[in-house]
PDB file of C-alpha atoms in Angstrom:
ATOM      1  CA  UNK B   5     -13.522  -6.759  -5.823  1.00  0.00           C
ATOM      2  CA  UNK B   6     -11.290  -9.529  -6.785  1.00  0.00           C
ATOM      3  CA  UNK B   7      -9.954 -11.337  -3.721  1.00  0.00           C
ATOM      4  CA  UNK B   8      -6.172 -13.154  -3.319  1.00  0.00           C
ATOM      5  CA  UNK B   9      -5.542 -15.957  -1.446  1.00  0.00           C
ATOM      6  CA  UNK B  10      -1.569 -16.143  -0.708  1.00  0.00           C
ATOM      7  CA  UNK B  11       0.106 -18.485   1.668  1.00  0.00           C
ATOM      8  CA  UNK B  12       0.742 -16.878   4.620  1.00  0.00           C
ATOM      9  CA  UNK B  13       4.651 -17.498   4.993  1.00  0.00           C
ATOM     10  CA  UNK B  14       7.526 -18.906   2.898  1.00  0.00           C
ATOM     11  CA  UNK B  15      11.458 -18.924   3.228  1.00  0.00           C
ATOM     12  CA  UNK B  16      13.821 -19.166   0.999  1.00  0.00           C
ATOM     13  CA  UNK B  17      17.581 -19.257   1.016  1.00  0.00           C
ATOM     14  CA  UNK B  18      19.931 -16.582   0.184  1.00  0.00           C
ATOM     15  CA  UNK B  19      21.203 -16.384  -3.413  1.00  0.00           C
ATOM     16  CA  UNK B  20      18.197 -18.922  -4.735  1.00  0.00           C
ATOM     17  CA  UNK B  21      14.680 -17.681  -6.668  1.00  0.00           C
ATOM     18  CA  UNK B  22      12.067 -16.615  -4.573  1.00  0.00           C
ATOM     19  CA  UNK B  23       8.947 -17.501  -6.208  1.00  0.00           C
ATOM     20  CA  UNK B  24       5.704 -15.868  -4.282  1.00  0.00           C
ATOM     21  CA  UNK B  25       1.958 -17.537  -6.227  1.00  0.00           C
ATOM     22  CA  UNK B  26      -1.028 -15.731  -5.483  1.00  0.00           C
ATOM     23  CA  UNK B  27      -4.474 -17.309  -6.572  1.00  0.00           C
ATOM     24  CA  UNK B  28      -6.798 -14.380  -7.979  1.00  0.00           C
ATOM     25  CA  UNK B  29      -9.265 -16.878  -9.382  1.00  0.00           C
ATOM     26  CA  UNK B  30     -12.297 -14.176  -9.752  1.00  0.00           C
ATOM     27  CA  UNK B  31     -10.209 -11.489 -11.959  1.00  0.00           C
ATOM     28  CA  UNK B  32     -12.038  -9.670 -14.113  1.00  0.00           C
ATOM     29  CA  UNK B  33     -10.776  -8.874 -17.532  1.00  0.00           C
ATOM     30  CA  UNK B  34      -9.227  -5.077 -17.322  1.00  0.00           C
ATOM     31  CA  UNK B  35      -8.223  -5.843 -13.421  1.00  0.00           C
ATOM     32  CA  UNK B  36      -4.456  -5.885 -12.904  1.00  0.00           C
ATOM     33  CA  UNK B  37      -2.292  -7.573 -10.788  1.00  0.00           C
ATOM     34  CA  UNK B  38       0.293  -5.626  -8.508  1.00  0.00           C
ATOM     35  CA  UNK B  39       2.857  -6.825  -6.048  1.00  0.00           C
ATOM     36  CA  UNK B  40       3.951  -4.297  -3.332  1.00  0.00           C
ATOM     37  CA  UNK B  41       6.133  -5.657  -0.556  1.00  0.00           C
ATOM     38  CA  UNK B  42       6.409  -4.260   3.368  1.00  0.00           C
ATOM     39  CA  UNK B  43       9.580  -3.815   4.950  1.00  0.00           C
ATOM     40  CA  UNK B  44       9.489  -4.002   8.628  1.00  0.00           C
ATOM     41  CA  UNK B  45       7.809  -0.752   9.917  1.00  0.00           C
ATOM     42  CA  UNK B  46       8.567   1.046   6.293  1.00  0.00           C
ATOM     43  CA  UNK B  47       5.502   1.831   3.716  1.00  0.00           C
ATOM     44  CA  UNK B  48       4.659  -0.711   1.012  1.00  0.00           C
ATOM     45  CA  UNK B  49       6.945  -0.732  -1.944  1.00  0.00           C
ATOM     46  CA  UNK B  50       5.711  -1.267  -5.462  1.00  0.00           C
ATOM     47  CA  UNK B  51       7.530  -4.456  -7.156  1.00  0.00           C
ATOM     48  CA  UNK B  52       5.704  -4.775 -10.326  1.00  0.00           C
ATOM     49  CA  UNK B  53       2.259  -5.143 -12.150  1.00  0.00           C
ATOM     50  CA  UNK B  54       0.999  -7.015 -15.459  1.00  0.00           C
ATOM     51  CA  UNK B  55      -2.667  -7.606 -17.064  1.00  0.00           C
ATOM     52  CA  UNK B  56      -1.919 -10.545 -19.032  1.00  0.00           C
ATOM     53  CA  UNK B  57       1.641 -11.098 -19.992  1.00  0.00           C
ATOM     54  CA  UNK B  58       4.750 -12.029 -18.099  1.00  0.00           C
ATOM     55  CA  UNK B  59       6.764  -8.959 -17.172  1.00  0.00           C
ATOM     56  CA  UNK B  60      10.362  -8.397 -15.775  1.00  0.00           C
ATOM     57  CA  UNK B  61      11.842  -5.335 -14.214  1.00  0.00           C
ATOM     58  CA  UNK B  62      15.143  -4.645 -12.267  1.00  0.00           C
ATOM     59  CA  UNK B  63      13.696  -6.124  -9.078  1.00  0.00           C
ATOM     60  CA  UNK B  64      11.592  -9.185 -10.085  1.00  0.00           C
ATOM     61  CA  UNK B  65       9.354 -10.989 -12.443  1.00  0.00           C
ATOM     62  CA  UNK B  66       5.687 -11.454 -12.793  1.00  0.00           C
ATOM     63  CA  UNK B  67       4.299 -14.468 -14.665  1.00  0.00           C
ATOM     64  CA  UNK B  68       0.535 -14.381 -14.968  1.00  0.00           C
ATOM     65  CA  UNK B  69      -1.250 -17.710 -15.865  1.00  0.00           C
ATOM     66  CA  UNK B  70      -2.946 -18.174 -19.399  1.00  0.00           C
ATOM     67  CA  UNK B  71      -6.440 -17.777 -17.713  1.00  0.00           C
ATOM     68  CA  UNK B  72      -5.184 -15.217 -15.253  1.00  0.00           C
ATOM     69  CA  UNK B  73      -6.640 -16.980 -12.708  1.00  0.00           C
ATOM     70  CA  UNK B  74      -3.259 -16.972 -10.549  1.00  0.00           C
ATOM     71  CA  UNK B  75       0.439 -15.033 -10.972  1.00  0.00           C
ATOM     72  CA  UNK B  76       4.149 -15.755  -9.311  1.00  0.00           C
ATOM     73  CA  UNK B  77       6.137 -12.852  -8.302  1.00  0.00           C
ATOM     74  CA  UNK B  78      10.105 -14.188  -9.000  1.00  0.00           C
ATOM     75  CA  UNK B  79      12.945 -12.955  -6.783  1.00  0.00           C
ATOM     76  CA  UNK B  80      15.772 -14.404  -8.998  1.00  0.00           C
ATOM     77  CA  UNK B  81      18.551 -13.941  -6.751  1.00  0.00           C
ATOM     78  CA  UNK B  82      16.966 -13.673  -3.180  1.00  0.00           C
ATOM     79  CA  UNK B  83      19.039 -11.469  -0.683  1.00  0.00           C
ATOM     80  CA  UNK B  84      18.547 -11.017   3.232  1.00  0.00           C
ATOM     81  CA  UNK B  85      16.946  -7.527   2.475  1.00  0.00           C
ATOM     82  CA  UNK B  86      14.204  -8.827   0.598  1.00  0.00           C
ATOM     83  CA  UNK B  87      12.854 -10.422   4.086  1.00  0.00           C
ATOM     84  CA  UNK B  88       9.366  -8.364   3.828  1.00  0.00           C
ATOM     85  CA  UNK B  89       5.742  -9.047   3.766  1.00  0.00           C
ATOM     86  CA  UNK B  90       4.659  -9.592  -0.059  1.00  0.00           C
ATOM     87  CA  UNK B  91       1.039  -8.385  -1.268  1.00  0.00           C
ATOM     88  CA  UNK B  92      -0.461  -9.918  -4.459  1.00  0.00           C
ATOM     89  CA  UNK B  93      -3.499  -7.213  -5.176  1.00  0.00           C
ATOM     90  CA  UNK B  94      -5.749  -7.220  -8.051  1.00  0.00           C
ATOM     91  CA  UNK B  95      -8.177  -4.373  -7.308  1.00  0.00           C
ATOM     92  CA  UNK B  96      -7.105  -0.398  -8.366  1.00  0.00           C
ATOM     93  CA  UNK B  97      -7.812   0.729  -4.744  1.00  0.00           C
ATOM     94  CA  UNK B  98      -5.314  -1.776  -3.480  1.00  0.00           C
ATOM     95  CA  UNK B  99      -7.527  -3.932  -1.561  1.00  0.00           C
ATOM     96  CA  UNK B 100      -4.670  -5.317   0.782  1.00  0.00           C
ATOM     97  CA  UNK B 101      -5.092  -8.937   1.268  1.00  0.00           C
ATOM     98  CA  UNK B 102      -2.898 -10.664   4.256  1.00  0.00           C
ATOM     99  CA  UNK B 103       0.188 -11.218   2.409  1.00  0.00           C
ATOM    100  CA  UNK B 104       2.949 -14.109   2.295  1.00  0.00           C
ATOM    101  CA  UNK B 105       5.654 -13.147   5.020  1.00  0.00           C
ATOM    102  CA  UNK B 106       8.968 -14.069   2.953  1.00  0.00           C
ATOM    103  CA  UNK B 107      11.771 -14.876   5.061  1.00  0.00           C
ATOM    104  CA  UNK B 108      15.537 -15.356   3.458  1.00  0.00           C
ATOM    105  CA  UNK B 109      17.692 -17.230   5.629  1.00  0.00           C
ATOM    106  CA  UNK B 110      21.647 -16.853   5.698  1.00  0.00           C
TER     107      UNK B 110
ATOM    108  CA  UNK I  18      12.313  11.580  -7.122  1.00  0.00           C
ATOM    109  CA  UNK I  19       9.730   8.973  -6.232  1.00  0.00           C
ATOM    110  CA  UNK I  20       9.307  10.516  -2.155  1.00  0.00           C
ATOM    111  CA  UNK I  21       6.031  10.505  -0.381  1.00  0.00           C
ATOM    112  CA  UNK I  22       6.593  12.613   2.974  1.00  0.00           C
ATOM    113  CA  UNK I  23       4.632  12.328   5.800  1.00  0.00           C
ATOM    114  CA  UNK I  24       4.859  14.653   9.011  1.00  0.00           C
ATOM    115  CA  UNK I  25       5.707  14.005  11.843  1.00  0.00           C
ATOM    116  CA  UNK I  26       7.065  10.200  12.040  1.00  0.00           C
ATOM    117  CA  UNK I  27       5.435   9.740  15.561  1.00  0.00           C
ATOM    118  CA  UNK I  28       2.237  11.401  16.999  1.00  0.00           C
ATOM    119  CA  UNK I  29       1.170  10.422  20.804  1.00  0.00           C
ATOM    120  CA  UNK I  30      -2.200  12.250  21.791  1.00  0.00           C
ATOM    121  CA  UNK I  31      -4.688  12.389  24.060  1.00  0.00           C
ATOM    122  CA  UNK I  32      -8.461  11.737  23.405  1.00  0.00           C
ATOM    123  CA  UNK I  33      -8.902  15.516  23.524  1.00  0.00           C
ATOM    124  CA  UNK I  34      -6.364  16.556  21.473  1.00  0.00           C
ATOM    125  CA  UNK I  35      -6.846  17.702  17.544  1.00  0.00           C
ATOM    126  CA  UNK I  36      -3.876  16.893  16.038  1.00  0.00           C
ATOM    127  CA  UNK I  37      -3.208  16.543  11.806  1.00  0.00           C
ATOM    128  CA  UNK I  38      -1.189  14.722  10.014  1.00  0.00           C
ATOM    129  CA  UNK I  39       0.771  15.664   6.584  1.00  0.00           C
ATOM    130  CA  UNK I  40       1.916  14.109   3.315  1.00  0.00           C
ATOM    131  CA  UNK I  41       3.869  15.914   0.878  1.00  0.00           C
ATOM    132  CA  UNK I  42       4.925  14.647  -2.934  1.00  0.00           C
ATOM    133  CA  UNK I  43       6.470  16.608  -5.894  1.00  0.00           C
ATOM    134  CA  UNK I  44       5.734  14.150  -8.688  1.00  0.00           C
ATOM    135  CA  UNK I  45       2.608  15.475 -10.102  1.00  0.00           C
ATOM    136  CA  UNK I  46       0.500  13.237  -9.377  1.00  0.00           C
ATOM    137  CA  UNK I  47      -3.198  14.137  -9.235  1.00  0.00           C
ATOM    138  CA  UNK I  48      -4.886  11.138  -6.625  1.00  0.00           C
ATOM    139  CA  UNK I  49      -3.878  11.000  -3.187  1.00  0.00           C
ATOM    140  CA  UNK I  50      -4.833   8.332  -0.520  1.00  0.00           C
ATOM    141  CA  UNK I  51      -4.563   7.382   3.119  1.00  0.00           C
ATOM    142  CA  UNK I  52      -4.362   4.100   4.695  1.00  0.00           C
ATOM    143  CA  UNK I  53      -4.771   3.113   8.087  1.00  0.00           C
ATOM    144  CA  UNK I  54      -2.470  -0.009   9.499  1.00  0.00           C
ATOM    145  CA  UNK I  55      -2.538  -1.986  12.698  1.00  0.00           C
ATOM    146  CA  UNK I  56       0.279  -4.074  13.640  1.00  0.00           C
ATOM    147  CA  UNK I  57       0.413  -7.298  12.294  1.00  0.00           C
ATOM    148  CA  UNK I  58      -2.518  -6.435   9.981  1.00  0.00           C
ATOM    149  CA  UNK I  59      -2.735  -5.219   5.957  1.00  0.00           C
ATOM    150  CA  UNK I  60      -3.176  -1.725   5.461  1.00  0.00           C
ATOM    151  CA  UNK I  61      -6.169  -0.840   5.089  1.00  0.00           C
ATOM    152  CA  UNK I  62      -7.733   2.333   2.518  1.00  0.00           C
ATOM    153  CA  UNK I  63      -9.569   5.261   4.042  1.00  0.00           C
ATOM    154  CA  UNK I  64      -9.811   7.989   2.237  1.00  0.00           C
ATOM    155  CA  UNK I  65      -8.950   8.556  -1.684  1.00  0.00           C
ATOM    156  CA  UNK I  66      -8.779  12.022  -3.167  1.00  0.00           C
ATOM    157  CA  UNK I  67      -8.750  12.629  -6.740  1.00  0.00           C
ATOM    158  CA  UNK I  68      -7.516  15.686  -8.333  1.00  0.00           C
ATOM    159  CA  UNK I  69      -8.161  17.651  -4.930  1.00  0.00           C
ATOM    160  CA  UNK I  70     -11.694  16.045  -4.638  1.00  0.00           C
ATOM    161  CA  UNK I  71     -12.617  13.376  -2.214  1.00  0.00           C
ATOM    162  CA  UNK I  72     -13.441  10.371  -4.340  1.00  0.00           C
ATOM    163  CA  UNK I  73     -13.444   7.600  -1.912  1.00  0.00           C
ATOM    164  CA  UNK I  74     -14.706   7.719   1.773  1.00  0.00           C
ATOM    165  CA  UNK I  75     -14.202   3.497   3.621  1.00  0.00           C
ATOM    166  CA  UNK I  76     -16.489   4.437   5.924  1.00  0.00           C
ATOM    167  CA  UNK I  77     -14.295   6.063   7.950  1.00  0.00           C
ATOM    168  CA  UNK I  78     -15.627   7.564  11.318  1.00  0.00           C
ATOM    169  CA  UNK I  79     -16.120  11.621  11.360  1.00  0.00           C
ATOM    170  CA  UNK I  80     -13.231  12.061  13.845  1.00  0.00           C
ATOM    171  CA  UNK I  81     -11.038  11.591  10.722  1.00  0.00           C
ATOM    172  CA  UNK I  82     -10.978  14.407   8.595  1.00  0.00           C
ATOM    173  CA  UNK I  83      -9.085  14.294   5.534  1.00  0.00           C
ATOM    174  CA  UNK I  84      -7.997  17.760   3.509  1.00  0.00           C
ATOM    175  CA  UNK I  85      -6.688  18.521   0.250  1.00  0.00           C
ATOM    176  CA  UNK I  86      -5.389  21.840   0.087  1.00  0.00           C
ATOM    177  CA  UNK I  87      -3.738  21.686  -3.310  1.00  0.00           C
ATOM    178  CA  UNK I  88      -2.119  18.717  -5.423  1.00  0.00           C
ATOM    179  CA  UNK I  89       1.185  18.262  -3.732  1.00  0.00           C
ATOM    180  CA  UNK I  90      -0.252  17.900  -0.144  1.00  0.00           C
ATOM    181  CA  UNK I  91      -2.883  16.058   1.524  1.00  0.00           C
ATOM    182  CA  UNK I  92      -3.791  16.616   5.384  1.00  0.00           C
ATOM    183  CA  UNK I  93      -5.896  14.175   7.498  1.00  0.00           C
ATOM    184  CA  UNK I  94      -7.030  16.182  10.947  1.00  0.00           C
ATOM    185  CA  UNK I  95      -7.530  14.629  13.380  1.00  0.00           C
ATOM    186  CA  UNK I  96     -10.007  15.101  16.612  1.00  0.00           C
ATOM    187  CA  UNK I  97     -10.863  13.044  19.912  1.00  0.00           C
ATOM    188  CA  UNK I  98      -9.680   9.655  18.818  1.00  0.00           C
ATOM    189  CA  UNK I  99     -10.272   6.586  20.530  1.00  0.00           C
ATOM    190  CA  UNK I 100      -7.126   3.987  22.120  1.00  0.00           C
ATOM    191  CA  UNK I 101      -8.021   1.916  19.333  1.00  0.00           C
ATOM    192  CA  UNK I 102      -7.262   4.346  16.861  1.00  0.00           C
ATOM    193  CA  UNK I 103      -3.729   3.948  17.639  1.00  0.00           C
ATOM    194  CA  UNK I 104      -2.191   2.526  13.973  1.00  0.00           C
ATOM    195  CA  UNK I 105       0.385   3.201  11.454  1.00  0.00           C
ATOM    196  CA  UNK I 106      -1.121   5.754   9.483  1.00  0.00           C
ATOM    197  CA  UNK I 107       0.012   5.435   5.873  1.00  0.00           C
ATOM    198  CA  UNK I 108      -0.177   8.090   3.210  1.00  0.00           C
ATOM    199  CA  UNK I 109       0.357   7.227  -0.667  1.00  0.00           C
ATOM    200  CA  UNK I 110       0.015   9.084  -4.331  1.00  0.00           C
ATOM    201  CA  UNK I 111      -0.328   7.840  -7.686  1.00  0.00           C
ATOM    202  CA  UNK I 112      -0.489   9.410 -11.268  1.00  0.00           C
ATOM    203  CA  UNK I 113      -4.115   9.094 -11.594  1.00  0.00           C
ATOM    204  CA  UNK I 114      -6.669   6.191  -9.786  1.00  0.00           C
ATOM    205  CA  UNK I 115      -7.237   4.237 -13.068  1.00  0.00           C
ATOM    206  CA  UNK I 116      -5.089   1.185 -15.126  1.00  0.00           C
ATOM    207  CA  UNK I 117      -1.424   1.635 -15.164  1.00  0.00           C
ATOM    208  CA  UNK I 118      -1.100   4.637 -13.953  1.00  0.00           C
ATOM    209  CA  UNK I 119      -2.565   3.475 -10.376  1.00  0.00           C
ATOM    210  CA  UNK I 120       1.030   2.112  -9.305  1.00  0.00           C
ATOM    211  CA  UNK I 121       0.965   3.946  -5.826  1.00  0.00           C
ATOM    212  CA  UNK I 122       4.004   5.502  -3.875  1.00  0.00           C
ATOM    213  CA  UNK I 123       4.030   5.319  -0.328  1.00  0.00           C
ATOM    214  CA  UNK I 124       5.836   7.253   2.413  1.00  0.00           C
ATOM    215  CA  UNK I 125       7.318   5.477   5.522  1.00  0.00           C
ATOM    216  CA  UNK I 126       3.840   6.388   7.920  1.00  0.00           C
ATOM    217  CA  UNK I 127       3.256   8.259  10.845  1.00  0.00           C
ATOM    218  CA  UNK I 128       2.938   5.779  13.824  1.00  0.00           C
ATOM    219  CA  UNK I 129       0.562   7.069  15.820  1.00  0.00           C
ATOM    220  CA  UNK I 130      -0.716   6.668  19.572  1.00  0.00           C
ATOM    221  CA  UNK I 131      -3.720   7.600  21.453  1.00  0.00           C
ATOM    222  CA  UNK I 132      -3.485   7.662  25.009  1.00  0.00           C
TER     223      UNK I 132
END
């Protein structure tokens, strides 16, 4: 299984970009990489997955590096309610790794 | 409708007890999983079911028992737990287990504690 190495917390200020990198250095080529986040005491919520091109969907972006070896997840407009616990995964049974606590600050 | 329900949203048993939990989805998906959680600590896979058939076992200790009675539902029974079994117990479903179609749907858990 392909591991991820995130840091384990960031913050961020309301209203700027939230950018989350995850190192997935041992990828294989048909692995994918998903972000879920964790809401305090909720179930992990899917953000959004790529295999090899940058991708953008109504919550966030996902640009994967040329040799796939890492990815950012992009909050462009960070708000208080996107305080959660962020997963970078690269396995298809979701191999949770520890995750980078995000914090937005007022 | 992208819901994942799980029954009921807080469980406290004794080490005798046999108690089950539920999850419920209507989106047709055919592969089912549960995930056990400790505070502070990733989730963690158990079991995985795939169209009704248990596909994945973690190595999960025989006093978890999971069930899949028919697509829509998946059951995990459960009998003379242990303290430390005491977790957020998370259920999720996906389309299938494979590529793109693996993006998994979670419902909010059943926190669970054994006295």
């Amino acid at each position: 299984d392909a591991k991820t190495t995130q840091p384990p917390s960031m913050d961020c200020a309301e209203g700027r970009a939230a950018n989350l990198p995850c190192n997935h250095s041992t990828i294989s080529g048909n692995e994918y990489v998903y972000w879920y986040r964790q809401i305090h005491s909720q179930g992990p919520q899917y953000i959004i997955h790529g295999l090899k091109n940058n991708e953008t969907n109504e919550m966030a972006s996902l640009i994967i590096t040329e040799d796939r070896k890492s990815s950012t997840l992009i909050l462009p407009h960070a708000t208080l309610r996107d305080t959660a616990v962020y997963y970078c995964i690269v396995h298809e049974k979701l191999t949770f790794g520890t995750g980078t606590r995000l914090t937005i600050i007022p | 409708d992208t819901e994942v329900t799980q029954t009921p949203k807080h469980l406290v048993m004794g080490m005798t007890n046999k108690k089950s939990l539920k999850c419920e989805q209507h989106m047709g998906h055919r592969a089912m999983y549960w995930y056990k959680q400790k505070a502070k600590k990733p989730p963690e896979l158990m079991f995985v079911y795939s169209y009704e058939k248990l596909s994945i076992n973690e190595s999960v200790p025989s006093r978890f028992s999971p069930e899949c009675p028919n697509s829509s539902l998946l059951n995990l029974h459960l009998h003379a737990l242990q303290p430390e079994d005491s977790a957020l117990y998370l259920c999720a479903s996906s389309l299938t287990t494979g590529g793109t179609k693996n993006i998994q749907y979670f419902g909010a858990g059943t926190r669970l504690s054994v006295l």
